[in-house]
Amino acid sequence: MLQANTKDGKRLVLAFLPRKQIEWHRKHSTFYCPVCGEEVIVKAGEKVVPHFAHLAQSNCPNSKGGEGPYHEQGKMLLYKWLKEQQLSVQLERYLHKINQRPDLTLQWKNKCLAIEYQCATLSTNEVIHRNNGYISSNITPIWIFGANQFQRLNEHSIKIKSFMKQCFLHFNSNPSLIFFCPHTSRILAINDIFFVSSNKIVGKITFHR
């Protein structure tokens, strides 16, 4: 997770700090999980986004399903970009009522959106479970995939995984898929989607920065 609480209850995001300050905190500070209150440790190697981690024996729901550097970097970049747009966005907000923690939670046009930045394959049942949880709380799920999930077959056709069929965005009845690459900071959108087989679609592919 990218954020944790200090002893005095303040929320800290390590990735916003200079490396020297992170190292100081690693040696001198104590941090706690915002969900369960357990003590967490600083992880800040050269090849990872600085973050916090539970100890191995933790039973906190916030500790399940570790995230890799690719996911953490993408989540942080999306968060920073939304903040720069002056939008009301929260990082890793835990929703106790449904026991879910979307990567980002956004207030937009009187709606609450849960943004899932998905860089690994999920089961279709897990996606349905998450979507149903959000909808039951009057929250709209928005799925953004890592560019590592993008499989282009030719100019207009794309291979998709089964779980992605539950993740389409719908704007004016036009289904869309969105991918984001944290290495290039580029967004790829697929619009005007049409299925040609169970795992193959064609559509209009556009790139954005």
mmCIF file of C-alpha atoms in Angstrom, residues 83-182:
data_model
loop_
_atom_site.group_PDB
_atom_site.id
_atom_site.type_symbol
_atom_site.label_atom_id
_atom_site.label_comp_id
_atom_site.label_asym_id
_atom_site.label_seq_id
_atom_site.Cartn_x
_atom_site.Cartn_y
_atom_site.Cartn_z
ATOM 1 C CA LYS A 83 -5.219 15.734 -8.306
ATOM 2 C CA GLU A 84 -3.738 18.061 -10.918
ATOM 3 C CA GLN A 85 -7.187 18.301 -12.525
ATOM 4 C CA GLN A 86 -8.470 19.700 -9.201
ATOM 5 C CA LEU A 87 -10.694 16.648 -8.708
ATOM 6 C CA SER A 88 -11.687 15.186 -5.359
ATOM 7 C CA VAL A 89 -9.773 11.908 -5.377
ATOM 8 C CA GLN A 90 -8.727 9.558 -2.561
ATOM 9 C CA LEU A 91 -5.935 7.006 -2.656
ATOM 10 C CA GLU A 92 -6.641 3.466 -1.406
ATOM 11 C CA ARG A 93 -9.807 4.353 0.504
ATOM 12 C CA TYR A 94 -11.059 1.293 2.361
ATOM 13 C CA LEU A 95 -14.831 0.788 2.085
ATOM 14 C CA HIS A 96 -15.740 -1.000 5.309
ATOM 15 C CA LYS A 97 -19.360 -1.649 4.350
ATOM 16 C CA ILE A 98 -18.385 -3.881 1.423
ATOM 17 C CA ASN A 99 -14.863 -4.840 2.570
ATOM 18 C CA GLN A 100 -13.253 -3.516 -0.618
ATOM 19 C CA ARG A 101 -10.405 -1.126 -1.321
ATOM 20 C CA PRO A 102 -10.358 0.413 -4.806
ATOM 21 C CA ASP A 103 -7.101 1.940 -5.955
ATOM 22 C CA LEU A 104 -8.730 5.357 -6.281
ATOM 23 C CA THR A 105 -12.071 6.822 -5.237
ATOM 24 C CA LEU A 106 -13.292 9.877 -7.117
ATOM 25 C CA GLN A 107 -16.168 12.310 -6.711
ATOM 26 C CA TRP A 108 -17.282 13.511 -10.146
ATOM 27 C CA LYS A 109 -20.524 15.226 -11.173
ATOM 28 C CA ASN A 110 -22.373 14.182 -8.015
ATOM 29 C CA LYS A 111 -21.259 10.578 -8.510
ATOM 30 C CA CYS A 112 -18.842 8.421 -6.574
ATOM 31 C CA LEU A 113 -16.480 6.410 -8.788
ATOM 32 C CA ALA A 114 -14.247 3.517 -7.754
ATOM 33 C CA ILE A 115 -11.240 3.215 -10.054
ATOM 34 C CA GLU A 116 -9.591 -0.192 -10.271
ATOM 35 C CA TYR A 117 -6.191 -0.136 -11.978
ATOM 36 C CA GLN A 118 -5.833 -3.784 -12.974
ATOM 37 C CA CYS A 119 -2.462 -5.117 -14.099
ATOM 38 C CA ALA A 120 -3.003 -8.835 -13.450
ATOM 39 C CA THR A 121 -5.533 -11.397 -14.612
ATOM 40 C CA LEU A 122 -8.583 -11.855 -12.400
ATOM 41 C CA SER A 123 -11.307 -14.460 -12.397
ATOM 42 C CA THR A 124 -14.602 -13.356 -13.910
ATOM 43 C CA ASN A 125 -16.316 -14.138 -10.597
ATOM 44 C CA GLU A 126 -13.957 -11.793 -8.736
ATOM 45 C CA VAL A 127 -14.739 -8.930 -11.112
ATOM 46 C CA ILE A 128 -18.475 -9.557 -10.759
ATOM 47 C CA HIS A 129 -18.084 -9.638 -6.964
ATOM 48 C CA ARG A 130 -16.252 -6.310 -6.909
ATOM 49 C CA ASN A 131 -18.678 -4.659 -9.317
ATOM 50 C CA ASN A 132 -21.690 -5.845 -7.309
ATOM 51 C CA GLY A 133 -20.111 -4.534 -4.115
ATOM 52 C CA TYR A 134 -19.594 -1.064 -5.573
ATOM 53 C CA ILE A 135 -23.035 -0.925 -7.149
ATOM 54 C CA SER A 136 -24.674 -1.970 -3.857
ATOM 55 C CA SER A 137 -23.080 1.132 -2.288
ATOM 56 C CA ASN A 138 -24.154 3.392 -5.155
ATOM 57 C CA ILE A 139 -20.578 3.583 -6.443
ATOM 58 C CA THR A 140 -19.777 3.312 -10.158
ATOM 59 C CA PRO A 141 -16.831 0.963 -10.908
ATOM 60 C CA ILE A 142 -14.309 2.149 -13.494
ATOM 61 C CA TRP A 143 -11.720 -0.363 -14.685
ATOM 62 C CA ILE A 144 -8.422 0.806 -16.169
ATOM 63 C CA PHE A 145 -6.025 -1.904 -17.309
ATOM 64 C CA GLY A 146 -2.265 -1.865 -17.298
ATOM 65 C CA ALA A 147 -0.800 -1.708 -20.780
ATOM 66 C CA ASN A 148 0.778 -5.076 -19.958
ATOM 67 C CA GLN A 149 -2.738 -6.496 -20.460
ATOM 68 C CA PHE A 150 -3.042 -5.105 -24.009
ATOM 69 C CA GLN A 151 -2.759 -7.728 -26.771
ATOM 70 C CA ARG A 152 -3.052 -6.231 -30.233
ATOM 71 C CA LEU A 153 -3.526 -8.650 -33.120
ATOM 72 C CA ASN A 154 -3.507 -6.159 -36.008
ATOM 73 C CA GLU A 155 -4.447 -2.543 -36.750
ATOM 74 C CA HIS A 156 -8.011 -2.785 -35.420
ATOM 75 C CA SER A 157 -8.358 -6.110 -33.596
ATOM 76 C CA ILE A 158 -7.440 -6.938 -30.011
ATOM 77 C CA LYS A 159 -7.404 -10.134 -27.990
ATOM 78 C CA ILE A 160 -9.050 -9.741 -24.579
ATOM 79 C CA LYS A 161 -9.169 -11.951 -21.506
ATOM 80 C CA SER A 162 -12.456 -13.338 -20.243
ATOM 81 C CA PHE A 163 -12.640 -11.163 -17.129
ATOM 82 C CA MET A 164 -12.402 -7.974 -19.220
ATOM 83 C CA LYS A 165 -15.905 -8.592 -20.570
ATOM 84 C CA GLN A 166 -17.233 -7.481 -17.165
ATOM 85 C CA CYS A 167 -15.196 -4.268 -17.230
ATOM 86 C CA PHE A 168 -16.486 -2.292 -20.196
ATOM 87 C CA LEU A 169 -17.123 1.407 -19.762
ATOM 88 C CA HIS A 170 -20.353 2.684 -21.282
ATOM 89 C CA PHE A 171 -20.630 6.250 -22.502
ATOM 90 C CA ASN A 172 -23.772 6.985 -24.525
ATOM 91 C CA SER A 173 -24.144 3.225 -25.134
ATOM 92 C CA ASN A 174 -20.662 3.118 -26.679
ATOM 93 C CA PRO A 175 -18.629 0.384 -24.920
ATOM 94 C CA SER A 176 -14.987 1.239 -24.260
ATOM 95 C CA LEU A 177 -11.849 -0.203 -22.723
ATOM 96 C CA ILE A 178 -9.027 1.903 -21.277
ATOM 97 C CA PHE A 179 -5.367 0.922 -20.767
ATOM 98 C CA PHE A 180 -2.614 2.939 -19.067
ATOM 99 C CA CYS A 181 1.163 2.501 -19.259
ATOM 100 C CA PRO A 182 3.077 3.967 -16.292
#
